[in-house]
């Protein structure tokens, strides 16, 4: 990028703002020349409560910079060169529509797994979509008596069923014919395929932004190249039926990185100005190639690091890079232009 004088960062699904604070702290502290170029931070967050928490996190960040906060189209007032403008957006698309030519760096960590998916199953009759249905049970047939309604009332239950016919989503997303058949289909009866349209549209929008403004993006999540039957839910750190308590459990599905990569690269052409998807590679491999081991070693060996701090650093590194923890389960996908039209970005060579 030839060291641009102004850049911006974007995070999709910033949670409490911890990751963005870590990014800003590291750059402003260890790469001040790059830190001085950060003019804007855009956070894609629909929740007002989470926006307030993210603002508090940034306000408590102890760095040589100040922040000016603004909502969607409410422009923050111009400030001194050390001021970073922070804006929130309900959707990535609304941010991407802004007339802004700053080189942009996007991070999307553990966001795609929470997006809705369409689930399809191969049946004897062809591909069919799994749907949510309502089953009405008599309380005498209910296994959990503690949940039975009183006075002999019937209780509604949600259940998963397979559509008897080919649905519009099945035709559109799987490209099947009227009978649910597709060309060159090697799937077996009973196989399941999950498709996340919102995730596909998101990475395509990110790629368009990178092409227009230059920059790069990282997508980090758990998943693999290919789809599986992974839709599930968690409550109080335990896996539960995703229909058990609608709106009260965390529903998730593995990210199909193969589909995301195809969605970006199928739109790109062999030209240096186009953005391509690279990877996915295992999180542990990515962090190791980017110097995480050397950095943690240097911190542990620092005279000012206590034994307790050293142990925390060591345990954190193990959790992030070892295959039996997050190192293999989590994958990293990059979206960027090819360096000199040939080379992949660092970590993906």
Tab-separated table of C-alpha atoms in Angstrom:
chain	number	residue	atom	x	y	z
A	1	UNK	CA	0.000	0.000	0.000
A	2	UNK	CA	3.074	2.253	0.036
A	3	UNK	CA	2.443	3.423	3.594
A	4	UNK	CA	-0.711	5.537	3.109
A	5	UNK	CA	-1.076	8.556	5.385
A	6	UNK	CA	-4.673	7.669	6.281
A	7	UNK	CA	-6.343	4.288	6.865
A	8	UNK	CA	-9.397	2.927	8.645
A	9	UNK	CA	-10.310	-0.253	10.517
A	10	UNK	CA	-13.648	-2.044	10.381
A	11	UNK	CA	-14.844	-4.832	12.674
A	12	UNK	CA	-17.949	-6.880	11.978
A	13	UNK	CA	-19.539	-8.118	15.193
A	14	UNK	CA	-17.171	-6.428	17.675
A	15	UNK	CA	-18.682	-7.930	20.836
A	16	UNK	CA	-17.441	-5.954	23.826
A	17	UNK	CA	-14.787	-4.239	21.716
A	18	UNK	CA	-11.916	-6.278	23.136
A	19	UNK	CA	-10.346	-7.292	19.820
A	20	UNK	CA	-10.484	-3.795	18.318
A	21	UNK	CA	-8.934	-2.379	21.484
A	22	UNK	CA	-6.137	-4.962	21.263
A	23	UNK	CA	-5.517	-4.105	17.594
A	24	UNK	CA	-5.369	-0.371	18.276
A	25	UNK	CA	-3.224	-0.783	21.392
A	26	UNK	CA	-0.640	-2.925	19.605
A	27	UNK	CA	-0.384	-0.713	16.520
A	28	UNK	CA	-0.329	2.591	18.402
A	29	UNK	CA	2.255	1.249	20.853
A	30	UNK	CA	4.595	-0.795	18.670
A	31	UNK	CA	4.074	0.664	15.176
A	32	UNK	CA	3.455	4.373	15.873
A	33	UNK	CA	3.995	5.366	12.249
A	34	UNK	CA	1.127	3.101	11.228
A	35	UNK	CA	-0.895	4.157	14.255
A	36	UNK	CA	-0.672	7.797	13.219
A	37	UNK	CA	-2.382	6.860	9.940
A	38	UNK	CA	-5.493	5.424	11.652
A	39	UNK	CA	-8.181	8.036	11.102
A	40	UNK	CA	-11.386	6.032	11.468
A	41	UNK	CA	-12.789	2.950	13.189
A	42	UNK	CA	-16.106	1.538	12.004
A	43	UNK	CA	-17.993	-0.996	14.115
A	44	UNK	CA	-20.798	-3.080	12.597
A	45	UNK	CA	-23.141	-3.523	15.529
A	46	UNK	CA	-26.947	-3.332	15.691
A	47	UNK	CA	-27.348	-3.554	19.474
A	48	UNK	CA	-27.462	-0.201	21.275
A	49	UNK	CA	-26.405	-1.816	24.537
A	50	UNK	CA	-23.341	-3.391	22.921
A	51	UNK	CA	-22.446	-0.094	21.245
A	52	UNK	CA	-22.346	1.554	24.661
A	53	UNK	CA	-20.093	-1.191	25.997
A	54	UNK	CA	-17.783	-0.900	22.981
A	55	UNK	CA	-17.542	2.850	23.514
A	56	UNK	CA	-16.611	2.351	27.164
A	57	UNK	CA	-13.882	-0.107	26.135
A	58	UNK	CA	-12.390	2.410	23.702
A	59	UNK	CA	-12.659	5.262	26.187
A	60	UNK	CA	-10.682	3.201	28.724
A	61	UNK	CA	-7.953	2.384	26.199
A	62	UNK	CA	-4.669	3.807	27.468
A	63	UNK	CA	-3.011	4.941	24.223
A	64	UNK	CA	-1.588	8.108	22.731
A	65	UNK	CA	-4.771	8.939	20.827
A	66	UNK	CA	-8.243	10.277	21.479
A	67	UNK	CA	-11.588	9.163	20.097
A	68	UNK	CA	-14.573	11.014	18.698
A	69	UNK	CA	-17.778	8.992	18.621
A	70	UNK	CA	-20.637	9.276	16.166
A	71	UNK	CA	-23.626	7.222	14.969
A	72	UNK	CA	-24.249	5.983	11.427
A	73	UNK	CA	-24.516	9.159	9.330
A	74	UNK	CA	-23.884	11.558	12.188
A	75	UNK	CA	-20.423	12.793	11.311
A	76	UNK	CA	-18.047	13.299	14.201
A	77	UNK	CA	-16.474	16.761	14.247
A	78	UNK	CA	-13.028	17.157	12.759
A	79	UNK	CA	-10.270	16.947	15.326
A	80	UNK	CA	-6.513	16.983	15.655
A	81	UNK	CA	-4.295	14.443	13.807
A	82	UNK	CA	-4.222	12.148	16.853
A	83	UNK	CA	-8.002	11.821	16.962
A	84	UNK	CA	-9.652	8.642	15.671
A	85	UNK	CA	-13.279	8.945	14.554
A	86	UNK	CA	-15.467	6.021	15.644
A	87	UNK	CA	-18.769	5.265	13.909
A	88	UNK	CA	-21.336	2.492	14.256
A	89	UNK	CA	-23.434	0.894	11.535
A	90	UNK	CA	-26.290	-1.596	11.689
A	91	UNK	CA	-25.012	-3.419	8.601
A	92	UNK	CA	-21.754	-3.715	6.686
A	93	UNK	CA	-23.521	-2.743	3.461
A	94	UNK	CA	-24.507	0.676	4.831
A	95	UNK	CA	-20.902	1.400	5.782
A	96	UNK	CA	-19.613	0.212	2.391
A	97	UNK	CA	-21.942	2.633	0.592
A	98	UNK	CA	-20.224	5.632	2.148
A	99	UNK	CA	-18.162	7.759	-0.231
A	100	UNK	CA	-14.914	6.986	1.520
A	101	UNK	CA	-11.686	6.089	-0.278
A	102	UNK	CA	-9.505	5.329	2.745
A	103	UNK	CA	-7.584	2.031	2.551
A	104	UNK	CA	-9.645	-0.294	4.716
A	105	UNK	CA	-8.746	-3.217	6.956
A	106	UNK	CA	-11.625	-5.457	7.981
A	107	UNK	CA	-11.707	-8.086	10.710
A	108	UNK	CA	-14.581	-10.502	11.198
A	109	UNK	CA	-14.036	-12.857	14.132
A	110	UNK	CA	-16.635	-15.357	15.339
A	111	UNK	CA	-19.469	-13.581	13.567
A	112	UNK	CA	-20.366	-15.782	10.608
A	113	UNK	CA	-21.094	-18.804	12.804
A	114	UNK	CA	-24.048	-16.927	14.320
A	115	UNK	CA	-25.694	-16.085	10.987
A	116	UNK	CA	-28.769	-18.091	9.908
A	117	UNK	CA	-28.318	-21.106	7.656
A	118	UNK	CA	-30.562	-23.075	5.333
A	119	UNK	CA	-30.233	-26.809	5.960
A	120	UNK	CA	-30.786	-29.354	3.178
A	121	UNK	CA	-30.931	-33.140	3.321
A	122	UNK	CA	-30.480	-35.717	0.563
A	123	UNK	CA	-33.523	-38.010	0.496
A	124	UNK	CA	-34.598	-40.899	-1.716
A	125	UNK	CA	-36.620	-38.360	-3.724
A	126	UNK	CA	-33.753	-35.868	-4.046
A	127	UNK	CA	-32.595	-32.823	-2.077
A	128	UNK	CA	-35.117	-31.344	0.345
A	129	UNK	CA	-34.968	-28.485	2.820
A	130	UNK	CA	-35.226	-29.056	6.553
A	131	UNK	CA	-37.913	-26.836	8.068
A	132	UNK	CA	-39.194	-26.012	11.533
A	133	UNK	CA	-42.685	-27.328	12.217
A	134	UNK	CA	-45.114	-27.112	15.119
A	135	UNK	CA	-46.157	-30.329	16.824
A	136	UNK	CA	-49.025	-30.286	19.296
A	137	UNK	CA	-48.691	-32.796	22.132
A	138	UNK	CA	-51.142	-33.896	24.757
A	139	UNK	CA	-49.668	-33.293	28.193
A	140	UNK	CA	-50.065	-36.989	29.047
A	141	UNK	CA	-47.560	-37.815	26.305
A	142	UNK	CA	-45.026	-35.276	27.480
A	143	UNK	CA	-41.872	-36.870	28.866
A	144	UNK	CA	-40.981	-33.910	31.069
A	145	UNK	CA	-43.845	-33.626	33.535
A	146	UNK	CA	-42.432	-30.461	35.053
A	147	UNK	CA	-43.125	-28.662	31.793
A	148	UNK	CA	-46.690	-29.918	31.344
A	149	UNK	CA	-49.426	-27.297	31.181
A	150	UNK	CA	-52.207	-27.510	33.711
A	151	UNK	CA	-55.859	-28.358	33.113
A	152	UNK	CA	-55.076	-30.899	30.388
A	153	UNK	CA	-54.226	-28.256	27.831
A	154	UNK	CA	-52.305	-29.141	24.691
A	155	UNK	CA	-48.742	-27.884	24.495
A	156	UNK	CA	-47.040	-26.761	21.284
A	157	UNK	CA	-43.585	-28.069	20.468
A	158	UNK	CA	-41.183	-27.120	17.720
A	159	UNK	CA	-39.618	-29.875	15.682
A	160	UNK	CA	-37.495	-30.299	12.545
A	161	UNK	CA	-39.150	-31.800	9.495
A	162	UNK	CA	-38.137	-32.392	5.894
A	163	UNK	CA	-40.099	-30.489	3.252
A	164	UNK	CA	-42.162	-32.839	1.065
A	165	UNK	CA	-41.462	-30.770	-2.039
A	166	UNK	CA	-38.549	-28.761	-3.426
A	167	UNK	CA	-38.577	-25.308	-1.824
A	168	UNK	CA	-37.504	-22.063	-3.530
A	169	UNK	CA	-34.433	-21.926	-1.272
A	170	UNK	CA	-33.484	-25.428	-2.360
A	171	UNK	CA	-33.692	-24.441	-6.026
A	172	UNK	CA	-31.814	-21.183	-5.550
A	173	UNK	CA	-29.067	-22.179	-3.134
A	174	UNK	CA	-28.396	-25.752	-4.279
A	175	UNK	CA	-29.265	-25.196	-7.942
A	176	UNK	CA	-31.448	-28.289	-8.143
A	177	UNK	CA	-34.252	-28.988	-10.615
A	178	UNK	CA	-37.944	-29.454	-9.897
A	179	UNK	CA	-37.333	-32.950	-8.504
A	180	UNK	CA	-34.466	-31.929	-6.228
A	181	UNK	CA	-31.739	-33.403	-8.413
A	182	UNK	CA	-28.483	-31.685	-9.329
A	183	UNK	CA	-25.795	-32.368	-11.908
A	184	UNK	CA	-22.766	-34.426	-10.869
A	185	UNK	CA	-24.302	-35.127	-7.459
A	186	UNK	CA	-22.149	-37.542	-5.442
A	187	UNK	CA	-23.987	-37.142	-2.129
A	188	UNK	CA	-25.524	-40.147	-0.410
A	189	UNK	CA	-29.041	-40.373	0.980
A	190	UNK	CA	-28.990	-38.834	4.439
A	191	UNK	CA	-26.163	-36.381	3.712
A	192	UNK	CA	-26.746	-32.841	4.948
A	193	UNK	CA	-25.667	-29.513	3.484
A	194	UNK	CA	-25.828	-26.121	5.227
A	195	UNK	CA	-25.783	-22.860	3.261
A	196	UNK	CA	-25.395	-19.388	4.772
A	197	UNK	CA	-26.487	-16.769	2.180
A	198	UNK	CA	-25.813	-13.819	4.494
A	199	UNK	CA	-22.242	-14.991	5.039
A	200	UNK	CA	-21.673	-15.344	1.295
A	201	UNK	CA	-23.059	-11.865	0.585
A	202	UNK	CA	-20.952	-10.401	3.388
A	203	UNK	CA	-17.604	-11.703	2.116
A	204	UNK	CA	-18.505	-10.587	-1.404
A	205	UNK	CA	-19.253	-7.084	-0.094
A	206	UNK	CA	-15.948	-7.096	1.800
A	207	UNK	CA	-14.095	-8.114	-1.357
A	208	UNK	CA	-15.736	-5.294	-3.329
A	209	UNK	CA	-14.671	-2.794	-0.664
A	210	UNK	CA	-11.088	-4.062	-0.686
A	211	UNK	CA	-11.019	-3.799	-4.484
A	212	UNK	CA	-12.364	-0.258	-4.396
A	213	UNK	CA	-10.369	1.156	-1.497
A	214	UNK	CA	-7.431	-1.278	-1.242
A	215	UNK	CA	-6.599	-2.854	2.092
A	216	UNK	CA	-7.308	-6.382	3.342
A	217	UNK	CA	-9.641	-8.469	5.488
A	218	UNK	CA	-9.388	-11.403	7.874
A	219	UNK	CA	-12.261	-13.782	8.573
A	220	UNK	CA	-11.664	-15.940	11.668
A	221	UNK	CA	-14.137	-18.554	12.839
A	222	UNK	CA	-14.619	-22.248	13.536
A	223	UNK	CA	-15.451	-24.438	10.575
A	224	UNK	CA	-13.911	-26.201	7.605
A	225	UNK	CA	-13.872	-26.317	3.816
A	226	UNK	CA	-17.188	-27.961	3.080
A	227	UNK	CA	-20.511	-28.315	4.815
A	228	UNK	CA	-21.824	-30.696	7.440
A	229	UNK	CA	-24.749	-31.234	9.799
A	230	UNK	CA	-23.537	-28.794	12.443
A	231	UNK	CA	-26.513	-26.637	13.481
A	232	UNK	CA	-26.656	-26.643	17.278
A	233	UNK	CA	-27.216	-24.428	20.315
A	234	UNK	CA	-25.596	-23.718	23.659
A	235	UNK	CA	-26.996	-22.599	26.960
A	236	UNK	CA	-24.842	-22.004	30.044
A	237	UNK	CA	-21.870	-23.576	28.246
A	238	UNK	CA	-23.778	-26.796	27.536
A	239	UNK	CA	-25.037	-27.994	24.165
A	240	UNK	CA	-28.829	-28.138	23.924
A	241	UNK	CA	-31.472	-28.683	21.253
A	242	UNK	CA	-31.565	-25.500	19.182
A	243	UNK	CA	-35.384	-25.531	19.293
A	244	UNK	CA	-35.607	-26.028	23.052
A	245	UNK	CA	-35.809	-22.361	24.100
A	246	UNK	CA	-36.211	-20.079	21.078
A	247	UNK	CA	-34.555	-16.719	21.626
A	248	UNK	CA	-32.855	-17.824	24.838
A	249	UNK	CA	-30.068	-20.082	23.545
A	250	UNK	CA	-27.045	-19.321	21.368
A	251	UNK	CA	-27.588	-20.961	17.973
A	252	UNK	CA	-24.525	-21.627	15.837
A	253	UNK	CA	-23.334	-23.539	12.781
A	254	UNK	CA	-19.871	-24.309	11.429
A	255	UNK	CA	-18.622	-21.897	8.788
A	256	UNK	CA	-18.151	-23.380	5.311
A	257	UNK	CA	-14.911	-21.643	4.315
A	258	UNK	CA	-14.915	-23.406	0.960
A	259	UNK	CA	-18.178	-21.694	0.044
A	260	UNK	CA	-16.857	-18.300	1.189
A	261	UNK	CA	-13.670	-18.671	-0.830
A	262	UNK	CA	-15.610	-19.730	-3.926
A	263	UNK	CA	-18.021	-16.800	-3.479
A	264	UNK	CA	-15.129	-14.323	-3.626
A	265	UNK	CA	-12.890	-15.970	-6.206
A	266	UNK	CA	-15.711	-16.806	-8.616
A	267	UNK	CA	-16.318	-13.053	-8.933
A	268	UNK	CA	-12.646	-12.142	-9.279
A	269	UNK	CA	-10.617	-12.127	-12.446
A	270	UNK	CA	-6.897	-12.645	-12.930
A	271	UNK	CA	-6.062	-8.982	-12.458
A	272	UNK	CA	-3.893	-7.391	-9.762
A	273	UNK	CA	-6.645	-4.930	-8.778
A	274	UNK	CA	-9.112	-7.688	-7.914
A	275	UNK	CA	-9.488	-9.010	-4.394
A	276	UNK	CA	-9.028	-12.740	-3.910
A	277	UNK	CA	-9.698	-15.065	-0.987
A	278	UNK	CA	-6.669	-16.910	0.413
A	279	UNK	CA	-6.749	-19.925	2.690
A	280	UNK	CA	-8.375	-21.009	4.829
A	281	UNK	CA	-5.536	-22.079	7.055
A	282	UNK	CA	-5.605	-23.277	10.647
A	283	UNK	CA	-5.499	-20.506	13.241
A	284	UNK	CA	-2.475	-22.072	14.911
A	285	UNK	CA	-0.546	-22.124	11.641
A	286	UNK	CA	-1.495	-18.524	10.884
A	287	UNK	CA	-0.470	-17.201	14.297
A	288	UNK	CA	2.804	-19.126	14.216
A	289	UNK	CA	3.667	-17.805	10.744
A	290	UNK	CA	2.956	-14.264	11.922
A	291	UNK	CA	5.419	-14.534	14.812
A	292	UNK	CA	3.114	-15.265	17.757
A	293	UNK	CA	5.521	-17.789	19.303
A	294	UNK	CA	8.482	-15.416	19.124
A	295	UNK	CA	6.436	-12.545	20.521
A	296	UNK	CA	5.145	-14.534	23.495
A	297	UNK	CA	8.641	-15.898	24.179
A	298	UNK	CA	10.047	-12.360	24.251
A	299	UNK	CA	7.326	-11.226	26.646
A	300	UNK	CA	7.866	-14.187	28.957
A	301	UNK	CA	11.631	-13.584	29.039
A	302	UNK	CA	11.195	-9.884	29.773
A	303	UNK	CA	12.563	-9.021	33.221
A	304	UNK	CA	9.407	-7.101	34.074
A	305	UNK	CA	7.128	-10.097	33.432
A	306	UNK	CA	6.098	-11.864	36.638
A	307	UNK	CA	5.769	-15.637	36.949
A	308	UNK	CA	1.985	-15.319	37.054
A	309	UNK	CA	1.950	-13.182	33.914
A	310	UNK	CA	4.304	-15.585	32.152
A	311	UNK	CA	2.017	-18.510	32.952
A	312	UNK	CA	-1.023	-16.617	31.610
A	313	UNK	CA	0.863	-15.834	28.392
A	314	UNK	CA	1.945	-19.457	27.993
A	315	UNK	CA	-1.544	-20.836	28.664
A	316	UNK	CA	-3.123	-18.328	26.272
A	317	UNK	CA	-0.701	-19.226	23.496
A	318	UNK	CA	-1.408	-22.936	23.991
A	319	UNK	CA	-5.151	-22.364	23.810
A	320	UNK	CA	-4.858	-20.360	20.593
A	321	UNK	CA	-2.372	-22.463	18.612
A	322	UNK	CA	-2.486	-26.099	19.750
A	323	UNK	CA	-4.604	-28.431	17.563
A	324	UNK	CA	-6.412	-29.937	20.557
A	325	UNK	CA	-7.649	-26.477	21.539
A	326	UNK	CA	-8.429	-23.673	19.059
A	327	UNK	CA	-5.427	-24.048	16.768
A	328	UNK	CA	-7.009	-26.461	14.279
A	329	UNK	CA	-10.743	-25.978	14.857
A	330	UNK	CA	-10.562	-22.281	14.036
A	331	UNK	CA	-9.674	-21.215	10.510
A	332	UNK	CA	-8.448	-17.962	8.993
A	333	UNK	CA	-9.430	-16.657	5.557
A	334	UNK	CA	-7.822	-13.565	4.031
A	335	UNK	CA	-9.296	-11.278	1.380
A	336	UNK	CA	-6.774	-9.054	-0.372
A	337	UNK	CA	-5.179	-8.162	-3.640
A	338	UNK	CA	-2.234	-10.245	-4.778
A	339	UNK	CA	1.050	-8.479	-4.095
A	340	UNK	CA	2.503	-7.453	-7.452
A	341	UNK	CA	-0.329	-9.475	-8.962
A	342	UNK	CA	1.333	-12.737	-7.937
A	343	UNK	CA	1.966	-13.214	-4.217
A	344	UNK	CA	-0.480	-14.087	-1.448
A	345	UNK	CA	-0.610	-11.914	1.701
A	346	UNK	CA	1.713	-12.681	4.656
A	347	UNK	CA	0.796	-15.885	6.461
A	348	UNK	CA	-0.853	-17.404	3.387
A	349	UNK	CA	2.181	-17.988	1.172
